[in-house]
């Protein structure tokens, strides 16, 4: 009898695990039941009950008419009555971009070949030459202190250099005079510049991100492209894009800015059909110097000059900033960074219809246009800036921790500091991996709007973490601002990255899971579309298909999550070898758990999930951290499975899996129906919490990677501007580190002599003389100690200013 129970459990379990079609598992179960019936192991009454249950389940599932009539039709009616409406802006956001890897993570059974088959990131020859040439030159030209504290702008020669070398035209095709660079090159250029000057990086970033250039490329008429793109390429036009205003920030769709279709004189001609605009915008980057203003506004046609409709919707236009009625040029003071940013206003500004981006065909399509163009820019600029911060922190805070001594030992050797260094190194590794994977996606034709939200919010948050830790480790050296402090200004810039291109709180809690679930889930959107389908017959067929697919999907994830929980996912098939394979297995496990919990949350909360941001925020964290695991595994393999990088890979996977687990646990602890939370908790974590995060021993290994030059350190910090010049704010740290390492052996000899009382503590000159007198060190060793001492003194020094007039001393 027990054997038969086992046989039935295995059939049902295997059918669910392998997601077999219902006809297959129905047949398998029927055959098993038939054999069982003839085995005479149980009485007739039990058999009747078993067959009744079997037929009651199998017939409605496999006979379409019965299923439609008794299950799908009533449920469809219920859904029609209870489903909340999706607003037009929400629908347009949902329609924008594509579903990519996030769809696999939502599936509970990711197909890793989709990621592993992608090429490793690689620059073209022209891109590499640009990075090694003009970008390197630009970085050397940038004096951020002077820019931010003396000139309050980039110097004229930097503006000219940027225009001459077409830094503003990275996304513009060559046929319009642009550079036509890949997303990889674009990101790497921004990343490198950001470490030298955020002001310069933002200035370069904006024309290449969401703005006139991108919108023209996607939607511009031929005339608009032919006229503007070459001028944008050469920097003859400086663009900006104005969406945000005092009353419309995160909810940009609520903008009060208006355009009214009318006729007026323009450019010497009478009766020109056009738009009278009134607007007030703020925070617009490059606005104060822009010659070309991309403007979003709501368009109205009260006199029916275009047609029957009065409210035409959000529309985008390109406006020359020198026409009458525009107030532009004032600046905001943005967290002590001096990129151009300011408000602009328009009062009764008249523009011809041809200034609408894409012309009359694109009237009212502004929101869709913005949503479609937003994701790739969001996936490039701020993640690049954040990863740059991670890499600079890893390299230079590591160096500082080695050269800065307290209690006679480098501060990096103290466990407390080591904890911070491990975070910095691990986060830098994760950020770079996520950045690169996303760029590879973009460069192979993806436009993943959910992943773009993930990398924007995750990488900027991780940047916040590493810069905060770096500030703690640098202590007063980070706080005292001046020409030689490279860190303090990065710290001041954190809120900018957190806020722009979708403020992080909103991106995390509303966009990533809120829109991600609907877009990326294999069935949800299909169900919603089926419910809204205008043809009732088609609506039922589509709904039935999606509904039963969805039911099978839930059962499958339930079984898989439980099985993985019981077995620690040891038997699931996964690609790769050794540790890589192990983490792919864990990722499959978490994906199944996430898929199950996502479904439970959507089913229980329905439309109110929109308001339950604490739940959706945690689910967004789980999804994001699964993306990070995917990214680091791909990154490790792309970099050639280097054994010396293993501590970073393991740290990143342990940390991310722990984050996934804690996010899921957080949802379960706060689940709106506690008993369901408890049941799912038992299903997905049946034995214990599987992940404990990176342990101290691993943290120690990872932190040590930052304290000594090595290939791993170079790989981790690859792509940033690097110098060991003693008079450079960053170079002085690298310079001191190199000299300190050369002085380690003679320093050890002197320390040993001091310990046994052979030499006393004294000023460096006499100390070295005494050590030579005692034949502890020779002249060359003494010189090395002295050079290291001087370089260190220079590297740890902070700027001073006169009491009167704040002049640098
Ligand atoms: C330096 C800088 C440069 C900028 N450049 C440009 C530019 O070039 N062009 C342009 O058009 N705009 C630009 N912006 C505007 C930027 O996009 C907005 O600042 C941003 O959208 C947030 O709007 P807000 O500042 O008004 O904050 P608010 O919208 O008032 O938000 C305040 C807080 O509430 C949170 N929040 C709001 N709604 C929700 C919700 N539903 N759920 C959860 N949390 C929510 C936000 O996450 C945020 O933390 C720039 C801003 C800055 C600071």
Short mmCIF file of N, CA, C and O in Angstrom, two decimals, residues 743-762 766-785:
data_model
loop_
_atom_site.label_atom_id
_atom_site.label_comp_id
_atom_site.label_asym_id
_atom_site.label_seq_id
_atom_site.Cartn_x
_atom_site.Cartn_y
_atom_site.Cartn_z
N UNK A 743 59.09 49.23 1.17
CA UNK A 743 59.78 49.53 2.44
C UNK A 743 59.41 48.53 3.54
O UNK A 743 59.91 48.64 4.67
N UNK A 744 58.58 47.58 3.23
CA UNK A 744 58.07 46.70 4.30
C UNK A 744 59.16 45.92 5.02
O UNK A 744 59.15 45.81 6.24
N UNK A 745 60.10 45.37 4.25
CA UNK A 745 61.12 44.51 4.84
C UNK A 745 62.03 45.31 5.79
O UNK A 745 62.17 44.94 6.96
N UNK A 746 62.63 46.43 5.31
CA UNK A 746 63.44 47.20 6.27
C UNK A 746 62.63 47.72 7.46
O UNK A 746 63.13 47.76 8.59
N UNK A 747 61.38 48.06 7.23
CA UNK A 747 60.54 48.55 8.35
C UNK A 747 60.36 47.44 9.39
O UNK A 747 60.36 47.70 10.59
N UNK A 748 60.21 46.22 8.88
CA UNK A 748 60.03 45.09 9.81
C UNK A 748 61.28 44.92 10.67
O UNK A 748 61.20 44.73 11.89
N UNK A 749 62.45 45.07 10.02
CA UNK A 749 63.71 44.91 10.77
C UNK A 749 63.80 45.97 11.89
O UNK A 749 64.18 45.67 13.02
N UNK A 750 63.42 47.20 11.53
CA UNK A 750 63.49 48.28 12.53
C UNK A 750 62.49 48.01 13.66
O UNK A 750 62.79 48.18 14.84
N UNK A 751 61.29 47.57 13.29
CA UNK A 751 60.25 47.28 14.30
C UNK A 751 60.72 46.20 15.28
O UNK A 751 60.57 46.32 16.49
N UNK A 752 61.34 45.16 14.71
CA UNK A 752 61.83 44.07 15.57
C UNK A 752 62.88 44.58 16.55
O UNK A 752 62.89 44.22 17.74
N UNK A 753 63.75 45.46 16.01
CA UNK A 753 64.81 46.01 16.87
C UNK A 753 64.21 46.87 17.98
O UNK A 753 64.69 46.86 19.12
N UNK A 754 63.16 47.58 17.65
CA UNK A 754 62.51 48.43 18.67
C UNK A 754 61.85 47.55 19.73
O UNK A 754 61.86 47.89 20.92
N UNK A 755 61.29 46.43 19.27
CA UNK A 755 60.57 45.56 20.21
C UNK A 755 61.51 45.02 21.30
O UNK A 755 61.15 44.90 22.45
N UNK A 756 62.77 44.74 20.90
CA UNK A 756 63.70 44.19 21.92
C UNK A 756 64.55 45.29 22.56
O UNK A 756 65.56 45.03 23.22
N UNK A 757 64.16 46.56 22.27
CA UNK A 757 64.80 47.69 22.96
C UNK A 757 66.12 48.13 22.36
O UNK A 757 66.84 48.94 22.95
N UNK A 758 66.45 47.63 21.15
CA UNK A 758 67.71 48.01 20.51
C UNK A 758 67.69 49.45 20.02
O UNK A 758 68.69 50.15 20.05
N UNK A 759 66.51 49.86 19.57
CA UNK A 759 66.33 51.25 19.11
C UNK A 759 65.08 51.81 19.78
O UNK A 759 64.12 51.08 20.00
N UNK A 760 65.15 53.13 20.05
CA UNK A 760 63.97 53.80 20.64
C UNK A 760 63.20 54.53 19.56
O UNK A 760 63.77 54.87 18.52
N UNK A 761 61.96 54.77 19.84
CA UNK A 761 61.12 55.59 18.95
C UNK A 761 61.74 56.97 18.84
O UNK A 761 62.11 57.58 19.86
N UNK A 762 61.93 57.49 17.66
CA UNK A 762 62.53 58.82 17.46
C UNK A 762 62.18 59.31 16.06
O UNK A 762 61.66 58.54 15.25
N UNK A 766 66.75 60.35 12.37
CA UNK A 766 67.70 59.75 13.33
C UNK A 766 67.42 58.26 13.50
O UNK A 766 68.34 57.46 13.72
N UNK A 767 66.18 57.88 13.36
CA UNK A 767 65.83 56.45 13.47
C UNK A 767 66.55 55.65 12.39
O UNK A 767 67.16 54.60 12.64
N UNK A 768 66.53 56.19 11.18
CA UNK A 768 67.17 55.47 10.07
C UNK A 768 68.69 55.46 10.24
O UNK A 768 69.35 54.45 9.97
N UNK A 769 69.23 56.59 10.70
CA UNK A 769 70.69 56.64 10.94
C UNK A 769 71.10 55.59 11.95
O UNK A 769 72.06 54.84 11.79
N UNK A 770 70.32 55.52 13.02
CA UNK A 770 70.63 54.57 14.10
C UNK A 770 70.54 53.12 13.56
O UNK A 770 71.41 52.28 13.86
N UNK A 771 69.50 52.87 12.74
CA UNK A 771 69.32 51.51 12.21
C UNK A 771 70.50 51.14 11.30
O UNK A 771 70.96 49.99 11.28
N UNK A 772 71.02 52.14 10.57
CA UNK A 772 72.18 51.85 9.70
C UNK A 772 73.43 51.63 10.54
O UNK A 772 74.25 50.76 10.26
N UNK A 773 73.54 52.47 11.60
CA UNK A 773 74.70 52.33 12.51
C UNK A 773 74.78 50.92 13.07
O UNK A 773 75.84 50.32 13.19
N UNK A 774 73.60 50.38 13.38
CA UNK A 774 73.55 49.03 13.98
C UNK A 774 73.57 47.93 12.91
O UNK A 774 73.33 46.76 13.20
N UNK A 775 73.76 48.35 11.65
CA UNK A 775 73.79 47.40 10.52
C UNK A 775 72.48 46.61 10.35
O UNK A 775 72.49 45.49 9.83
N UNK A 776 71.41 47.22 10.80
CA UNK A 776 70.11 46.54 10.62
C UNK A 776 69.65 46.70 9.18
O UNK A 776 69.04 45.80 8.61
N UNK A 777 69.92 47.87 8.61
CA UNK A 777 69.52 48.13 7.21
C UNK A 777 70.66 48.83 6.50
O UNK A 777 71.52 49.46 7.16
N UNK A 778 70.67 48.75 5.15
CA UNK A 778 71.71 49.49 4.41
C UNK A 778 71.11 50.79 3.87
O UNK A 778 69.94 51.10 4.12
N UNK A 779 71.94 51.53 3.14
CA UNK A 779 71.51 52.85 2.66
C UNK A 779 70.28 52.76 1.74
O UNK A 779 69.34 53.54 1.86
N UNK A 780 70.33 51.74 0.88
CA UNK A 780 69.19 51.58 -0.05
C UNK A 780 67.89 51.34 0.72
O UNK A 780 66.85 51.93 0.43
N UNK A 781 67.98 50.52 1.74
CA UNK A 781 66.78 50.24 2.54
C UNK A 781 66.31 51.50 3.28
O UNK A 781 65.11 51.77 3.39
N UNK A 782 67.29 52.23 3.78
CA UNK A 782 66.93 53.48 4.49
C UNK A 782 66.23 54.44 3.55
O UNK A 782 65.24 55.08 3.91
N UNK A 783 66.75 54.51 2.31
CA UNK A 783 66.11 55.41 1.32
C UNK A 783 64.68 54.97 1.04
O UNK A 783 63.77 55.80 0.91
N UNK A 784 64.50 53.67 0.96
CA UNK A 784 63.15 53.18 0.67
C UNK A 784 62.17 53.53 1.80
O UNK A 784 61.06 53.97 1.56
N UNK A 785 62.66 53.35 3.03
CA UNK A 785 61.79 53.68 4.18
C UNK A 785 61.46 55.18 4.16
O UNK A 785 60.32 55.59 4.38
#
